[in-house]
Coordinates of C-alpha atoms in Angstrom, one line a residue:
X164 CA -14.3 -4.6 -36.7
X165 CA -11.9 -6.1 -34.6
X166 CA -12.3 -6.6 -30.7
X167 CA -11.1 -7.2 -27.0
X168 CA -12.6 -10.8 -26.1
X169 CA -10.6 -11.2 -22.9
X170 CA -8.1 -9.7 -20.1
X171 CA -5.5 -11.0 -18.4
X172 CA -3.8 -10.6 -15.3
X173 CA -0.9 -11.9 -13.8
X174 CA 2.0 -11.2 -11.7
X175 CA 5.4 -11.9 -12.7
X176 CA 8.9 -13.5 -10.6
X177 CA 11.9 -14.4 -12.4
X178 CA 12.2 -16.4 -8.4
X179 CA 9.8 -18.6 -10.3
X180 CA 12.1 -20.0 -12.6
X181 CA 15.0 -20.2 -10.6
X182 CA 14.4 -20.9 -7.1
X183 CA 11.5 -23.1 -7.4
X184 CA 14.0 -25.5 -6.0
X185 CA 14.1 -23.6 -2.7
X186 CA 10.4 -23.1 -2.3
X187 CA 8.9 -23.8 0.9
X188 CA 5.0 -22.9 0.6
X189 CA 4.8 -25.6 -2.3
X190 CA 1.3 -25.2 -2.2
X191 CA 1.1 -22.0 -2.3
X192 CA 3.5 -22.3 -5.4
X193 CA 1.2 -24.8 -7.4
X194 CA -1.6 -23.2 -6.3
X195 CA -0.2 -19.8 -8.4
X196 CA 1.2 -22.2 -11.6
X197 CA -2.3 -23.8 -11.8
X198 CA -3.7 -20.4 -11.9
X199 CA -1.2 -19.4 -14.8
X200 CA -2.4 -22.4 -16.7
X201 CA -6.0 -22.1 -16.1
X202 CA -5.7 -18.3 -17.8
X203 CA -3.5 -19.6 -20.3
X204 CA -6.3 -22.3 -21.2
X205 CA -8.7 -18.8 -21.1
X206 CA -6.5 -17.3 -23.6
X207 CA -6.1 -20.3 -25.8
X208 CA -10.2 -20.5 -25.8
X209 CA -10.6 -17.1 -26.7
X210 CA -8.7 -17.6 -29.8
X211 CA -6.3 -14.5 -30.0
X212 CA -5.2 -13.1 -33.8
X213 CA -2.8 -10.7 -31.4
X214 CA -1.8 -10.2 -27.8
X215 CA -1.3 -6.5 -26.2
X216 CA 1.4 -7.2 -23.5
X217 CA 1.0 -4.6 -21.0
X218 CA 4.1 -4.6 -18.7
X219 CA 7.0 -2.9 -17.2
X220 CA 10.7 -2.7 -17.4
X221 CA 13.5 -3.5 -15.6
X222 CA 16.4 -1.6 -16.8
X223 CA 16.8 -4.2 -19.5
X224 CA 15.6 -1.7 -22.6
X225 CA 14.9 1.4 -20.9
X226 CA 17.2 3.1 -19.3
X227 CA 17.7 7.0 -17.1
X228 CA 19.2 8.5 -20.4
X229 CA 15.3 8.2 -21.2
X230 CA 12.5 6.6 -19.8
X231 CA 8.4 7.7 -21.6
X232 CA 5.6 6.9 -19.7
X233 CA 3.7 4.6 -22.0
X234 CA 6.0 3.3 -25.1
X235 CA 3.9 0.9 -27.5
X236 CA 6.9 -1.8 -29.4
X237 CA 5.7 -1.1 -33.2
X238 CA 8.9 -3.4 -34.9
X239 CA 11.5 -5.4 -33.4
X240 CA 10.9 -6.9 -30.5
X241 CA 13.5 -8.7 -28.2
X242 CA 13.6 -10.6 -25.1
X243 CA 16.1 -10.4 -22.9
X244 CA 16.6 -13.5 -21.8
X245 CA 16.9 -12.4 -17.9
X246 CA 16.2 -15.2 -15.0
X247 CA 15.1 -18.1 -17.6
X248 CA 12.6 -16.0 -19.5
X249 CA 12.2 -16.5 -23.1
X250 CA 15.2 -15.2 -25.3
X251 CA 15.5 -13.2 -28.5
X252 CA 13.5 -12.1 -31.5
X253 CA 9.5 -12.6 -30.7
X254 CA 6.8 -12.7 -32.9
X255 CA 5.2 -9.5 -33.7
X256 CA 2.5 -7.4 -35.8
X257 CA 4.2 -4.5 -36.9
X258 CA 1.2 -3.7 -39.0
X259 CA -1.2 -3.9 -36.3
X260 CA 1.3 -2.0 -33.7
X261 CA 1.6 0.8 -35.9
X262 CA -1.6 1.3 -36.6
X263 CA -2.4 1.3 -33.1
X264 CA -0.3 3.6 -32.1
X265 CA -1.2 5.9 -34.2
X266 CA -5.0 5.7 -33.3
X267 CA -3.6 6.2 -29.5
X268 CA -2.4 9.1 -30.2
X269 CA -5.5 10.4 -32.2
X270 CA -7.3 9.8 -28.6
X271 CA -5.2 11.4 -26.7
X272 CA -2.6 9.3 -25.4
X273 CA 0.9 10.1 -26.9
X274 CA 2.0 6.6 -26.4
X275 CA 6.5 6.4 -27.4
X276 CA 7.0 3.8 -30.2
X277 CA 9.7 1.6 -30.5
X278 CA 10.6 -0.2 -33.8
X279 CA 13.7 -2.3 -32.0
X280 CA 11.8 -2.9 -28.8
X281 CA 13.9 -4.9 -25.3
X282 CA 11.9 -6.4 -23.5
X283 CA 12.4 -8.8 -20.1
X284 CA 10.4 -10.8 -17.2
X285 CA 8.3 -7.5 -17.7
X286 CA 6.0 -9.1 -20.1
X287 CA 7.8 -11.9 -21.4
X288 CA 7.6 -13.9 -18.1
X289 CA 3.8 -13.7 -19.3
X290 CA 4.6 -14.4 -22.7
X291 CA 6.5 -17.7 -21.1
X292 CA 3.8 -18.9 -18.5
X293 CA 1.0 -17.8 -20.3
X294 CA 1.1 -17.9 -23.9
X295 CA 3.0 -21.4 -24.0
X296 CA 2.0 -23.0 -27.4
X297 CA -0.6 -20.4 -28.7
X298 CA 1.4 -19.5 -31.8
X299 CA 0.5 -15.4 -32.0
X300 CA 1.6 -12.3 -32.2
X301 CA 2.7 -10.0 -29.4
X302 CA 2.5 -6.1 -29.2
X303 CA 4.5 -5.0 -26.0
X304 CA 3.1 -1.8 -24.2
X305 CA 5.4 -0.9 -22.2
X306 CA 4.4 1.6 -18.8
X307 CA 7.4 3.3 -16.6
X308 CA 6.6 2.2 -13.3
X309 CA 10.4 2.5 -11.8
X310 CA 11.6 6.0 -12.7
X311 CA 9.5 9.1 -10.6
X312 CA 8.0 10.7 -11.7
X313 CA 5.6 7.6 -12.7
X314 CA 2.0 8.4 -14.9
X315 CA -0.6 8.9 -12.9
X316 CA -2.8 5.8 -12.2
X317 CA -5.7 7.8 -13.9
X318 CA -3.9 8.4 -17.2
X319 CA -3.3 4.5 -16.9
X320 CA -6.9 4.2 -16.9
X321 CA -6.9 6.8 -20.0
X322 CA -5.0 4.6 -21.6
X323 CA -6.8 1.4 -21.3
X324 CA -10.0 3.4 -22.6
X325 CA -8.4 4.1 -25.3
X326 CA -7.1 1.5 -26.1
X327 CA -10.2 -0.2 -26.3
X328 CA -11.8 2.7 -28.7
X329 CA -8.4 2.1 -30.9
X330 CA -8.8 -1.7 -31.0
X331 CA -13.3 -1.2 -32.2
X332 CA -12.0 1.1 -34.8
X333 CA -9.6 -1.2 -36.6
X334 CA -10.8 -2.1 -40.0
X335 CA -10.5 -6.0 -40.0
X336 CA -12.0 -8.4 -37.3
X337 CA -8.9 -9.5 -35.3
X338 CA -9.5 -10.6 -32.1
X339 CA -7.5 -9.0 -29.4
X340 CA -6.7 -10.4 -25.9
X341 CA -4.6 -7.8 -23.4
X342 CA -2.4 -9.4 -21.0
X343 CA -0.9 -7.6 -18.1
X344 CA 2.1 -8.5 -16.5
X345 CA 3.1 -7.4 -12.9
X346 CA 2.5 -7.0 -9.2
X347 CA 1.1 -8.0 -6.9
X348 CA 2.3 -6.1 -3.5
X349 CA 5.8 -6.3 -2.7
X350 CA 8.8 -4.5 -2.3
X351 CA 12.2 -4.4 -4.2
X352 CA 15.4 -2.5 -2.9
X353 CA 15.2 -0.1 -5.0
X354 CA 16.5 3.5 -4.3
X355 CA 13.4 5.5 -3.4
X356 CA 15.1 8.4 -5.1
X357 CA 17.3 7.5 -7.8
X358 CA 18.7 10.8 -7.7
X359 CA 19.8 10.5 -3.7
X360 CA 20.6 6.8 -3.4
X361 CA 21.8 5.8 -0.2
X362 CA 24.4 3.4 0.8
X363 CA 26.8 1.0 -1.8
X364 CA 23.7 -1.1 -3.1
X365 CA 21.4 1.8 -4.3
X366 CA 24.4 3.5 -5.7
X367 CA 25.4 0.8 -7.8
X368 CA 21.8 0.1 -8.9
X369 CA 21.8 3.8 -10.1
X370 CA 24.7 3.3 -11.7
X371 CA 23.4 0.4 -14.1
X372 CA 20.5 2.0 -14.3
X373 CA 22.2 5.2 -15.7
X374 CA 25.3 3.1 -17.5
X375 CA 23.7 -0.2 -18.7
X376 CA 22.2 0.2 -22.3
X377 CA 24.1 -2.3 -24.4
X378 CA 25.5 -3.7 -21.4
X379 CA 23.1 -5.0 -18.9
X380 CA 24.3 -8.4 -18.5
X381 CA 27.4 -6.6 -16.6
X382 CA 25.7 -5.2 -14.1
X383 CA 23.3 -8.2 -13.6
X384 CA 25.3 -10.4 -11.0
X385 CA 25.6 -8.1 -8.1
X386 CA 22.0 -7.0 -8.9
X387 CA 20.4 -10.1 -8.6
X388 CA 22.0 -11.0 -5.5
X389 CA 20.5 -7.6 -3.8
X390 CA 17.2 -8.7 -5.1
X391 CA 17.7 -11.9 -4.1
X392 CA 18.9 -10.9 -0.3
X393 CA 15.9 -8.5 -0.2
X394 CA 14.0 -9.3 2.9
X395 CA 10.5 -10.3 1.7
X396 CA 7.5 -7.6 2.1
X397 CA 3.6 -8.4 1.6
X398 CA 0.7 -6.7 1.9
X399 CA -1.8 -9.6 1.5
X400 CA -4.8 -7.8 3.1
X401 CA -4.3 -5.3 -0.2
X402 CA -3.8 -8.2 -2.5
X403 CA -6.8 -10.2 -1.8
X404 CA -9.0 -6.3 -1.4
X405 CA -7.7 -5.3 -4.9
X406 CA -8.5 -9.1 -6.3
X407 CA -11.7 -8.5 -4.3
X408 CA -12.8 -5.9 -6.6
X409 CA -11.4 -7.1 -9.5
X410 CA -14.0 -9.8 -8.9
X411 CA -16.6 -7.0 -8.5
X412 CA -15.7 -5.2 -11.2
X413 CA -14.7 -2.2 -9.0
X414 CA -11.2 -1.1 -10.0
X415 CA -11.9 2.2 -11.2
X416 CA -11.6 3.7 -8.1
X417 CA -7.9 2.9 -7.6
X418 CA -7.2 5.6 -10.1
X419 CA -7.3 8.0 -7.4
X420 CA -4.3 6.4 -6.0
X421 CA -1.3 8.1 -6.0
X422 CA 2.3 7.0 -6.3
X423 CA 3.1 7.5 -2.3
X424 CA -0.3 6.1 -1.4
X425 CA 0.3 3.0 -4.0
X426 CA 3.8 2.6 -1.6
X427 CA 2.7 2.7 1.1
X428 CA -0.2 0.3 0.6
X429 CA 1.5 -2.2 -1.8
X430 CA 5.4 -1.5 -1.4
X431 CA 7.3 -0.1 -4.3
X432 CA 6.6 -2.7 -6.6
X433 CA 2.7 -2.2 -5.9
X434 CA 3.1 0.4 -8.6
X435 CA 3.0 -2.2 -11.1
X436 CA -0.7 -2.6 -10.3
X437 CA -0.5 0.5 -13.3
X438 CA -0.2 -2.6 -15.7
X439 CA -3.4 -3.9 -14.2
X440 CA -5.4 -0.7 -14.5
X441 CA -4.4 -0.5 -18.3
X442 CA -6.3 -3.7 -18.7
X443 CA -9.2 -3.4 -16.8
X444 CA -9.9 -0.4 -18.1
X445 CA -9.7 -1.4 -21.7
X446 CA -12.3 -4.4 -20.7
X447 CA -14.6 -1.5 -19.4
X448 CA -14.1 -2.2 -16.0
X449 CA -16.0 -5.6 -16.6
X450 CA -16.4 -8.0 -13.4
X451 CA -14.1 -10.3 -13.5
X452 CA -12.4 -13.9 -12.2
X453 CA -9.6 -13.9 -9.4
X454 CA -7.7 -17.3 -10.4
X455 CA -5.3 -17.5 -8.3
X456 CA -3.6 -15.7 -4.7
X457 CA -0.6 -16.8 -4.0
X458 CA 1.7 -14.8 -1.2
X459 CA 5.5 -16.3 -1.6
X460 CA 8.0 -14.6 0.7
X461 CA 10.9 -17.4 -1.4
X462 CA 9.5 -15.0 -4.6
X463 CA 8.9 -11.5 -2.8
X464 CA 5.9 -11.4 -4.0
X465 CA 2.1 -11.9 -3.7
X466 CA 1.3 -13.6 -6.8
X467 CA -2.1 -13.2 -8.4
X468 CA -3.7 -14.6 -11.6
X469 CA -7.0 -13.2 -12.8
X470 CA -9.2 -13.0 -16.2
X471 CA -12.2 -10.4 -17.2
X472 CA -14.3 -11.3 -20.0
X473 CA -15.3 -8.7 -22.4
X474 CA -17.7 -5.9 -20.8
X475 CA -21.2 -5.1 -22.5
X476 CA -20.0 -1.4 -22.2
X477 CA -16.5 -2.2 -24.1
X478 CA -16.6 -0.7 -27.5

C-alpha cells in the first residue's frame, strides 16, 4: 500500500527572492535558507514517488466569484510565476490526484477539484526552495485561508486524518511526502472584512480580488508595493511556542483555535498555520524536528522550517 514517509513545513516570502538584496539580519536569512535545504535534503532521502503540496492562495487562481475551503488540483497545474517563483505547467499525477480525491470525499471531506489548477508562492515557493532537483510529481491542496469565513482549524485537522487513511488505502506502494507551505506569524494589509474595506488600499485590494481572474498581473504593481510598504508584525514568542510543540508532537491542541484567536495571536497571516495542521495531522501528530526560526522584519515574516517523520499511529 502506499504511504506518508515524511512532513514538511515551511513558511513561504516571495521578499526572499526579491529583496534578499536589502536584507539586513543576514544571518538570520541564511540561517532560514539552510533550514530550507536541510528539509529539502529530508525529502530527497525519503525518496518521494509524489508530493501533496498543502498551501494557500493569493488571489492568483482563486478568486471572490468563488473561493472552497479545501480544493485538491486533480489536472492541470500552473504556476504563476509571481515574485520569482517557478513559472508555468508543473509536473503532476492526475491519476493519483483523482483518485485521492475521490477517497477524500468517501471520508468525509468534500475536498473542490480542479483539473486546470493556478497556483503561486502559495506552494510553489516550496516547490522552488524545497523540491529543487527531486524530479516528482506534485498534487496541490489548496486551503482558503484569505476569504471569511475560513474552515475551522479542526476540520483542517479532519482533513490531514484523512488524508492519511486515503493515502494507506491506495492500491500500489507509492511513497508520499506532504509539504506545507505558509506562515509563520505575521501580518499582511489585508482588509479585515473584504466586504467593508477601509480607505484607497483595501478598496483596491478588493477590487482585484473580486476583478482579477485572467488578469492578475494588472493589478499586481500597486499590490505589491502595499505589501511591500506594510510595516512589519511578529509574534515570535508564538512562533518559537507553536515550533515548541511541533517538536513535542503537541499540535493537536491548536485545533481549538479560532480565526479571531489565530489573529490575534499570529496576525492575519497566522491563519496560514491551517496549512501546518493539514500536515501534522496526516503524520498522526508525530513528534517532530524544528529546522529552522527565522524572524525577518525585511520579509514580514517569521520564517520557520520543520520536518516530522512518519508516526507509529499513521495508517
Amino acid at each position: 500500500m502506499a504511504a506518508i514517509v515524511l512532513g514538511v513545513g515551511a513558511s513561504h516570502s516571495t521578499l526572499m527572492n526579491t529583496h534578499w538584496d536589502q536584507v539586513v539580519h543576514t544571518e538570520r536569512a541564511e540561517a532560514f535558507r539552510d533550514g530550507l535545504a536541510a528539509a529539502r535534503a529530508r525529502i530527497a532521502e525519503a525518496r518521494p514517488d509524489v508530493v501533496v503540496v498543502v498551501g494557500s492562495n493569493h488571489f492568483r487562481g482563486f478568486w471572490l466569484d468563488l473561493i472552497p475551503s479545501f480544493t485538491l488540483g486533480v489536472g492541470e497545474v500552473v504556476a504563476a510565476g509571481d515574485g520569482g517563483t517557478p513559472q508555468g505547467p508543473q509536473r503532476t499525477d492526475p491519476e493519483f490526484a483523482r483518485a485521492l480525491a475521490a477517497a477524500l470525499v468517501d471520508a468525509g471531506t468534500e475536498v473542490a477539484i480542479s483539473a486546470r489548477l493556478t497556483i503561486d508562492h502559495g506552494q510553489t515557493h516550496a516547490i522552488q526552495w524545497l523540491l529543487d532537483g527531486i524530479d516528482v510529481p506534485v498534487v496541490p491542496l489548496v486551503v482558503n485561508v484569505f476569504a471569511a469565513p475560513l474552515p475551522r482549524m479542526s476540520r483542517c485537522v479532519e482533513l490531514g486524518a484523512n488524508l492519511a487513511a486515503a493515502v494507506a488505502g491506495m492500491p500500489d506502494d507509492k511513497r508520499v511526502v506532504v509539504v506545507s507551505s505558509g506562515g509563520l506569524s505575521h501580518q499582511l494589509p489585508w482588509p479585515s472584512d473584504w466586504t467593508a474595506p477601509e480607505g484607497e488600499d483595501e478598496e483596491f485590494l478588493v477590487e482585484a480580488w473580486l476583478n482579477g481572474r485572467g488578469q492578475w498581473s494588472r493589478y499586481d504593481k500597486r499590490r505589491r508595493e502595499i505589501i511591500v510598504g506594510a510595516r512589519p508584525t511578529i509574534f515570535s514568542e508564538f512562533d518559537e511556542e507553536f515550533l515548541a510543540d511541533l517538536e513535542r508532537g503537541d499540535l493537536r491542541s491548536y485545533a481549538e483555535l479560532t480565526t479571531e484567536e489565530i489573529e490575534a495571536r499570529a496576525g492575519n497571516g497566522g491563519q496560514e498555520l491551517r496549512t501546518w495542521m493539514v500536515m501534522a495531522s496526516a503524520l498522526g501528530f508525530a513528534p517532530g524536528q524544528a529546522l529552522a526560526y527565522s524572524p525577518m522584519p525585511e520579509w514580514l515574516t517569521g520564517m520557520g522550517a520543520a520536518v516530522i517523520e512518519r508516526g507509529e499511529s499513521t495508517p
